[in-house]
Amino acid sequence: MWRRGGRPAGEASCRSFSYRHHPPKNIYNQNNLFLCGVACRGVFSVKKPSAAPERTLEVLQQFRLIFGAMRQHFREVEARCGLPGAQMWVLQEVQRQPGIGVSELAGLMGIHQSTCSLMVDRLVALGCLERKAMHRDRRRVGLCLAAQGEAAIEALPGPAEGVLPAALSSLPEVALKTLQINLDELIRHIPGKNEAFARTPLAEIVQSDMKG
């Protein structure tokens, strides 16, 4: 004979039992234990509902709008300044912080140092940048705008880094954090991701598409 006991805390779908005598022989059968565990813990495989096609299309159109705005901006930057957007971003940051080093510049832009070095070399060759020894530490070389670089900066139609970074910076902290969480979830569902793109200037990604 056995009597019914109370429910375990947090497991409302299961009942516990106590026995005065020996329990039934098959009560510890593996199948029974498995089914009891499933019932107690609610371990069921439930497929999440997919987003409605209309909603998916609306979000896709939002991405098209963002990408189109970036491409249009970088086209205008190159047309007015005569330099690609990524190189103009380098010039703009050097203007903001004269004497900045390549490693600092790469960190500020969130790109690989090798990528930054190549752009700096190109801009020095074009007469847009100069390398100068710093007064406090002659061993340290910093970057400064040259005449061609100053002329290019004056022709900028807007932020050299593009319209997207400026828009993100204008968002409230809560909205930006929510966007980050949602984008993380979206990226998780994209197959074949190339992590190298995370440290590639937007202008290079967009303009390579324009040239292709």
PDB file of C-alpha atoms in Angstrom:
ATOM      1  CA  MET A   1       0.000   0.000   0.000  1.00  0.00           C
ATOM      2  CA  TRP A   2       1.182   3.500  -0.663  1.00  0.00           C
ATOM      3  CA  ARG A   3      -0.129   6.960   0.048  1.00  0.00           C
ATOM      4  CA  ARG A   4       0.071  10.201  -1.887  1.00  0.00           C
ATOM      5  CA  GLY A   5       2.501  12.859  -0.643  1.00  0.00           C
ATOM      6  CA  GLY A   6       2.929  16.548  -1.436  1.00  0.00           C
ATOM      7  CA  ARG A   7       4.249  17.995  -4.682  1.00  0.00           C
ATOM      8  CA  PRO A   8       7.958  18.812  -4.951  1.00  0.00           C
ATOM      9  CA  ALA A   9       8.730  22.542  -5.075  1.00  0.00           C
ATOM     10  CA  GLY A  10       8.849  23.874  -8.661  1.00  0.00           C
ATOM     11  CA  GLU A  11       7.448  20.681 -10.202  1.00  0.00           C
ATOM     12  CA  ALA A  12       3.699  21.236 -10.221  1.00  0.00           C
ATOM     13  CA  SER A  13       3.081  18.648 -12.951  1.00  0.00           C
ATOM     14  CA  CYS A  14       4.545  15.776 -10.879  1.00  0.00           C
ATOM     15  CA  ARG A  15       3.377  14.111  -7.691  1.00  0.00           C
ATOM     16  CA  SER A  16       5.684  12.438  -5.229  1.00  0.00           C
ATOM     17  CA  PHE A  17       4.737   9.239  -3.488  1.00  0.00           C
ATOM     18  CA  SER A  18       5.852   7.545  -0.268  1.00  0.00           C
ATOM     19  CA  TYR A  19       5.555   3.846   0.423  1.00  0.00           C
ATOM     20  CA  ARG A  20       4.741   1.955   3.606  1.00  0.00           C
ATOM     21  CA  HIS A  21       5.742  -1.272   1.970  1.00  0.00           C
ATOM     22  CA  HIS A  22       7.896  -2.193  -0.978  1.00  0.00           C
ATOM     23  CA  PRO A  23       7.063  -0.213  -4.153  1.00  0.00           C
ATOM     24  CA  PRO A  24       5.815  -2.011  -7.272  1.00  0.00           C
ATOM     25  CA  LYS A  25       8.610  -3.861  -8.994  1.00  0.00           C
ATOM     26  CA  ASN A  26       8.438  -1.834 -12.192  1.00  0.00           C
ATOM     27  CA  ILE A  27       8.311   1.589 -10.546  1.00  0.00           C
ATOM     28  CA  TYR A  28      12.051   2.140 -11.191  1.00  0.00           C
ATOM     29  CA  ASN A  29      11.905   0.964 -14.765  1.00  0.00           C
ATOM     30  CA  GLN A  30      14.131   3.223 -16.918  1.00  0.00           C
ATOM     31  CA  ASN A  31      11.283   4.137 -19.249  1.00  0.00           C
ATOM     32  CA  ASN A  32       9.094   5.190 -16.334  1.00  0.00           C
ATOM     33  CA  LEU A  33      11.901   7.303 -14.908  1.00  0.00           C
ATOM     34  CA  PHE A  34      12.499   8.984 -18.256  1.00  0.00           C
ATOM     35  CA  LEU A  35       8.797   9.763 -18.771  1.00  0.00           C
ATOM     36  CA  CYS A  36       8.505  11.058 -15.223  1.00  0.00           C
ATOM     37  CA  GLY A  37      11.534  13.298 -15.762  1.00  0.00           C
ATOM     38  CA  VAL A  38      10.043  14.693 -18.948  1.00  0.00           C
ATOM     39  CA  ALA A  39       6.692  15.330 -17.286  1.00  0.00           C
ATOM     40  CA  CYS A  40       8.254  16.925 -14.222  1.00  0.00           C
ATOM     41  CA  ARG A  41      10.601  19.255 -16.033  1.00  0.00           C
ATOM     42  CA  GLY A  42       8.582  20.024 -19.118  1.00  0.00           C
ATOM     43  CA  VAL A  43      11.406  18.915 -21.408  1.00  0.00           C
ATOM     44  CA  PHE A  44       9.575  18.990 -24.702  1.00  0.00           C
ATOM     45  CA  SER A  45      10.932  19.915 -28.119  1.00  0.00           C
ATOM     46  CA  VAL A  46       8.740  22.789 -29.270  1.00  0.00           C
ATOM     47  CA  LYS A  47       9.408  24.403 -32.630  1.00  0.00           C
ATOM     48  CA  LYS A  48       9.436  28.182 -32.447  1.00  0.00           C
ATOM     49  CA  PRO A  49       6.958  29.852 -34.789  1.00  0.00           C
ATOM     50  CA  SER A  50       8.527  31.487 -37.833  1.00  0.00           C
ATOM     51  CA  ALA A  51       8.145  35.190 -38.512  1.00  0.00           C
ATOM     52  CA  ALA A  52       5.348  36.217 -40.840  1.00  0.00           C
ATOM     53  CA  PRO A  53       6.469  36.694 -44.486  1.00  0.00           C
ATOM     54  CA  GLU A  54       5.178  40.277 -44.445  1.00  0.00           C
ATOM     55  CA  ARG A  55       7.274  41.134 -41.395  1.00  0.00           C
ATOM     56  CA  THR A  56      10.351  39.501 -42.913  1.00  0.00           C
ATOM     57  CA  LEU A  57       9.941  41.567 -46.081  1.00  0.00           C
ATOM     58  CA  GLU A  58       9.511  44.785 -44.111  1.00  0.00           C
ATOM     59  CA  VAL A  59      12.744  44.168 -42.175  1.00  0.00           C
ATOM     60  CA  LEU A  60      14.552  43.228 -45.390  1.00  0.00           C
ATOM     61  CA  GLN A  61      13.471  46.527 -46.920  1.00  0.00           C
ATOM     62  CA  GLN A  62      14.880  48.326 -43.876  1.00  0.00           C
ATOM     63  CA  PHE A  63      18.271  46.703 -44.489  1.00  0.00           C
ATOM     64  CA  ARG A  64      18.072  47.717 -48.163  1.00  0.00           C
ATOM     65  CA  LEU A  65      17.389  51.300 -47.110  1.00  0.00           C
ATOM     66  CA  ILE A  66      20.389  51.318 -44.753  1.00  0.00           C
ATOM     67  CA  PHE A  67      22.707  49.740 -47.323  1.00  0.00           C
ATOM     68  CA  GLY A  68      21.496  52.108 -50.048  1.00  0.00           C
ATOM     69  CA  ALA A  69      22.062  55.154 -47.838  1.00  0.00           C
ATOM     70  CA  MET A  70      25.612  54.009 -47.060  1.00  0.00           C
ATOM     71  CA  ARG A  71      26.420  53.385 -50.712  1.00  0.00           C
ATOM     72  CA  GLN A  72      24.997  56.736 -51.803  1.00  0.00           C
ATOM     73  CA  HIS A  73      27.011  58.556 -49.124  1.00  0.00           C
ATOM     74  CA  PHE A  74      30.323  56.876 -49.985  1.00  0.00           C
ATOM     75  CA  ARG A  75      29.783  57.556 -53.678  1.00  0.00           C
ATOM     76  CA  GLU A  76      29.348  61.246 -52.905  1.00  0.00           C
ATOM     77  CA  VAL A  77      32.429  61.250 -50.654  1.00  0.00           C
ATOM     78  CA  GLU A  78      34.621  59.763 -53.376  1.00  0.00           C
ATOM     79  CA  ALA A  79      33.155  62.029 -56.065  1.00  0.00           C
ATOM     80  CA  ARG A  80      33.839  65.209 -54.062  1.00  0.00           C
ATOM     81  CA  CYS A  81      37.095  64.300 -52.344  1.00  0.00           C
ATOM     82  CA  GLY A  82      38.727  62.072 -54.951  1.00  0.00           C
ATOM     83  CA  LEU A  83      39.490  59.417 -52.326  1.00  0.00           C
ATOM     84  CA  PRO A  84      37.611  56.316 -51.104  1.00  0.00           C
ATOM     85  CA  GLY A  85      35.578  56.647 -47.933  1.00  0.00           C
ATOM     86  CA  ALA A  86      37.914  54.471 -45.847  1.00  0.00           C
ATOM     87  CA  GLN A  87      40.918  56.671 -46.663  1.00  0.00           C
ATOM     88  CA  MET A  88      38.912  59.797 -45.959  1.00  0.00           C
ATOM     89  CA  TRP A  89      38.027  58.354 -42.567  1.00  0.00           C
ATOM     90  CA  VAL A  90      41.749  58.003 -41.819  1.00  0.00           C
ATOM     91  CA  LEU A  91      42.301  61.646 -42.765  1.00  0.00           C
ATOM     92  CA  GLN A  92      39.374  62.772 -40.641  1.00  0.00           C
ATOM     93  CA  GLU A  93      40.654  60.967 -37.533  1.00  0.00           C
ATOM     94  CA  VAL A  94      44.154  62.392 -38.051  1.00  0.00           C
ATOM     95  CA  GLN A  95      42.618  65.854 -38.307  1.00  0.00           C
ATOM     96  CA  ARG A  96      40.813  65.268 -35.007  1.00  0.00           C
ATOM     97  CA  GLN A  97      43.933  63.918 -33.280  1.00  0.00           C
ATOM     98  CA  PRO A  98      47.123  65.258 -34.898  1.00  0.00           C
ATOM     99  CA  GLY A  99      50.140  63.113 -34.043  1.00  0.00           C
ATOM    100  CA  ILE A 100      48.142  59.913 -33.607  1.00  0.00           C
ATOM    101  CA  GLY A 101      50.038  56.668 -34.261  1.00  0.00           C
ATOM    102  CA  VAL A 102      49.019  53.885 -36.619  1.00  0.00           C
ATOM    103  CA  SER A 103      48.181  51.408 -33.844  1.00  0.00           C
ATOM    104  CA  GLU A 104      46.036  53.986 -32.034  1.00  0.00           C
ATOM    105  CA  LEU A 105      44.344  54.892 -35.291  1.00  0.00           C
ATOM    106  CA  ALA A 106      43.550  51.244 -36.072  1.00  0.00           C
ATOM    107  CA  GLY A 107      42.036  50.773 -32.612  1.00  0.00           C
ATOM    108  CA  LEU A 108      39.967  53.920 -32.965  1.00  0.00           C
ATOM    109  CA  MET A 109      38.577  52.757 -36.304  1.00  0.00           C
ATOM    110  CA  GLY A 110      38.106  49.145 -35.175  1.00  0.00           C
ATOM    111  CA  ILE A 111      40.164  47.712 -38.048  1.00  0.00           C
ATOM    112  CA  HIS A 112      43.266  45.533 -38.379  1.00  0.00           C
ATOM    113  CA  GLN A 113      46.544  47.390 -37.934  1.00  0.00           C
ATOM    114  CA  SER A 114      47.852  45.948 -41.212  1.00  0.00           C
ATOM    115  CA  THR A 115      44.828  47.374 -43.051  1.00  0.00           C
ATOM    116  CA  CYS A 116      45.383  50.746 -41.408  1.00  0.00           C
ATOM    117  CA  SER A 117      49.104  50.734 -42.273  1.00  0.00           C
ATOM    118  CA  LEU A 118      48.363  50.100 -45.944  1.00  0.00           C
ATOM    119  CA  MET A 119      45.934  53.028 -46.081  1.00  0.00           C
ATOM    120  CA  VAL A 120      48.397  55.305 -44.283  1.00  0.00           C
ATOM    121  CA  ASP A 121      51.183  54.347 -46.704  1.00  0.00           C
ATOM    122  CA  ARG A 122      48.893  55.128 -49.624  1.00  0.00           C
ATOM    123  CA  LEU A 123      47.901  58.510 -48.195  1.00  0.00           C
ATOM    124  CA  VAL A 124      51.528  59.440 -47.486  1.00  0.00           C
ATOM    125  CA  ALA A 125      52.410  58.580 -51.088  1.00  0.00           C
ATOM    126  CA  LEU A 126      49.548  60.789 -52.318  1.00  0.00           C
ATOM    127  CA  GLY A 127      50.740  63.741 -50.256  1.00  0.00           C
ATOM    128  CA  CYS A 128      47.721  63.648 -47.940  1.00  0.00           C
ATOM    129  CA  LEU A 129      49.556  62.568 -44.782  1.00  0.00           C
ATOM    130  CA  GLU A 130      52.962  63.168 -43.244  1.00  0.00           C
ATOM    131  CA  ARG A 131      54.872  61.151 -40.676  1.00  0.00           C
ATOM    132  CA  LYS A 132      56.545  63.321 -38.051  1.00  0.00           C
ATOM    133  CA  ALA A 133      58.637  62.599 -34.965  1.00  0.00           C
ATOM    134  CA  MET A 134      56.880  63.746 -31.815  1.00  0.00           C
ATOM    135  CA  HIS A 135      58.500  66.518 -29.749  1.00  0.00           C
ATOM    136  CA  ARG A 136      58.234  64.714 -26.399  1.00  0.00           C
ATOM    137  CA  ASP A 137      59.489  61.380 -27.725  1.00  0.00           C
ATOM    138  CA  ARG A 138      61.567  61.625 -30.900  1.00  0.00           C
ATOM    139  CA  ARG A 139      61.426  57.856 -31.300  1.00  0.00           C
ATOM    140  CA  ARG A 140      57.657  57.977 -31.695  1.00  0.00           C
ATOM    141  CA  VAL A 141      56.279  58.829 -35.137  1.00  0.00           C
ATOM    142  CA  GLY A 142      52.861  60.429 -35.436  1.00  0.00           C
ATOM    143  CA  LEU A 143      50.618  61.305 -38.370  1.00  0.00           C
ATOM    144  CA  CYS A 144      49.661  64.801 -39.493  1.00  0.00           C
ATOM    145  CA  LEU A 145      47.644  66.145 -42.395  1.00  0.00           C
ATOM    146  CA  ALA A 146      49.557  67.374 -45.424  1.00  0.00           C
ATOM    147  CA  ALA A 147      48.262  69.960 -47.894  1.00  0.00           C
ATOM    148  CA  GLN A 148      46.421  67.449 -50.093  1.00  0.00           C
ATOM    149  CA  GLY A 149      44.790  65.898 -47.036  1.00  0.00           C
ATOM    150  CA  GLU A 150      43.543  69.254 -45.772  1.00  0.00           C
ATOM    151  CA  ALA A 151      42.014  70.002 -49.172  1.00  0.00           C
ATOM    152  CA  ALA A 152      40.272  66.620 -49.218  1.00  0.00           C
ATOM    153  CA  ILE A 153      38.849  67.176 -45.727  1.00  0.00           C
ATOM    154  CA  GLU A 154      37.424  70.547 -46.754  1.00  0.00           C
ATOM    155  CA  ALA A 155      35.504  68.845 -49.566  1.00  0.00           C
ATOM    156  CA  LEU A 156      33.829  66.267 -47.306  1.00  0.00           C
ATOM    157  CA  PRO A 157      30.019  66.256 -47.734  1.00  0.00           C
ATOM    158  CA  GLY A 158      29.450  64.584 -44.355  1.00  0.00           C
ATOM    159  CA  PRO A 159      31.058  62.189 -41.873  1.00  0.00           C
ATOM    160  CA  ALA A 160      33.891  60.306 -43.550  1.00  0.00           C
ATOM    161  CA  GLU A 161      33.135  57.132 -41.581  1.00  0.00           C
ATOM    162  CA  GLY A 162      29.676  57.037 -43.153  1.00  0.00           C
ATOM    163  CA  VAL A 163      26.096  57.704 -42.145  1.00  0.00           C
ATOM    164  CA  LEU A 164      25.636  54.467 -40.171  1.00  0.00           C
ATOM    165  CA  PRO A 165      28.205  55.085 -37.372  1.00  0.00           C
ATOM    166  CA  ALA A 166      26.821  58.588 -36.904  1.00  0.00           C
ATOM    167  CA  ALA A 167      23.258  57.236 -36.703  1.00  0.00           C
ATOM    168  CA  LEU A 168      24.272  54.550 -34.183  1.00  0.00           C
ATOM    169  CA  SER A 169      26.016  57.145 -32.021  1.00  0.00           C
ATOM    170  CA  SER A 170      22.831  59.215 -31.901  1.00  0.00           C
ATOM    171  CA  LEU A 171      20.725  56.361 -30.472  1.00  0.00           C
ATOM    172  CA  PRO A 172      19.878  56.247 -26.750  1.00  0.00           C
ATOM    173  CA  GLU A 173      21.930  53.663 -24.836  1.00  0.00           C
ATOM    174  CA  VAL A 174      18.917  51.394 -24.228  1.00  0.00           C
ATOM    175  CA  ALA A 175      17.948  51.400 -27.907  1.00  0.00           C
ATOM    176  CA  LEU A 176      21.534  50.682 -28.973  1.00  0.00           C
ATOM    177  CA  LYS A 177      21.822  47.769 -26.520  1.00  0.00           C
ATOM    178  CA  THR A 178      18.516  46.302 -27.723  1.00  0.00           C
ATOM    179  CA  LEU A 179      19.682  46.593 -31.316  1.00  0.00           C
ATOM    180  CA  GLN A 180      22.955  44.859 -30.443  1.00  0.00           C
ATOM    181  CA  ILE A 181      21.112  41.924 -28.841  1.00  0.00           C
ATOM    182  CA  ASN A 182      18.765  41.544 -31.810  1.00  0.00           C
ATOM    183  CA  LEU A 183      21.607  41.746 -34.327  1.00  0.00           C
ATOM    184  CA  ASP A 184      23.534  39.084 -32.387  1.00  0.00           C
ATOM    185  CA  GLU A 185      20.522  36.797 -32.759  1.00  0.00           C
ATOM    186  CA  LEU A 186      20.253  37.585 -36.479  1.00  0.00           C
ATOM    187  CA  ILE A 187      23.963  36.951 -37.082  1.00  0.00           C
ATOM    188  CA  ARG A 188      23.650  33.605 -35.292  1.00  0.00           C
ATOM    189  CA  HIS A 189      21.227  32.473 -38.024  1.00  0.00           C
ATOM    190  CA  ILE A 190      23.437  33.546 -40.947  1.00  0.00           C
ATOM    191  CA  PRO A 191      25.501  30.663 -42.390  1.00  0.00           C
ATOM    192  CA  GLY A 192      29.029  31.065 -43.738  1.00  0.00           C
ATOM    193  CA  LYS A 193      29.927  34.184 -41.760  1.00  0.00           C
ATOM    194  CA  ASN A 194      33.377  35.681 -42.338  1.00  0.00           C
ATOM    195  CA  GLU A 195      34.511  37.252 -39.076  1.00  0.00           C
ATOM    196  CA  ALA A 196      37.137  39.306 -40.952  1.00  0.00           C
ATOM    197  CA  PHE A 197      34.383  41.634 -42.160  1.00  0.00           C
ATOM    198  CA  ALA A 198      33.837  42.793 -38.572  1.00  0.00           C
ATOM    199  CA  ARG A 199      37.194  44.614 -38.767  1.00  0.00           C
ATOM    200  CA  THR A 200      36.879  45.895 -42.331  1.00  0.00           C
ATOM    201  CA  PRO A 201      35.823  49.527 -42.940  1.00  0.00           C
ATOM    202  CA  LEU A 202      32.237  49.823 -44.142  1.00  0.00           C
ATOM    203  CA  ALA A 203      33.363  51.945 -47.062  1.00  0.00           C
ATOM    204  CA  GLU A 204      35.559  49.125 -48.374  1.00  0.00           C
ATOM    205  CA  ILE A 205      32.731  46.589 -48.126  1.00  0.00           C
ATOM    206  CA  VAL A 206      30.200  48.876 -49.808  1.00  0.00           C
ATOM    207  CA  GLN A 207      32.554  50.216 -52.471  1.00  0.00           C
ATOM    208  CA  SER A 208      33.808  46.739 -53.426  1.00  0.00           C
ATOM    209  CA  ASP A 209      30.160  45.932 -54.141  1.00  0.00           C
ATOM    210  CA  MET A 210      29.832  49.109 -56.220  1.00  0.00           C
ATOM    211  CA  LYS A 211      32.873  48.198 -58.333  1.00  0.00           C
ATOM    212  CA  GLY A 212      31.699  44.609 -58.738  1.00  0.00           C
TER     213      GLY A 212
END
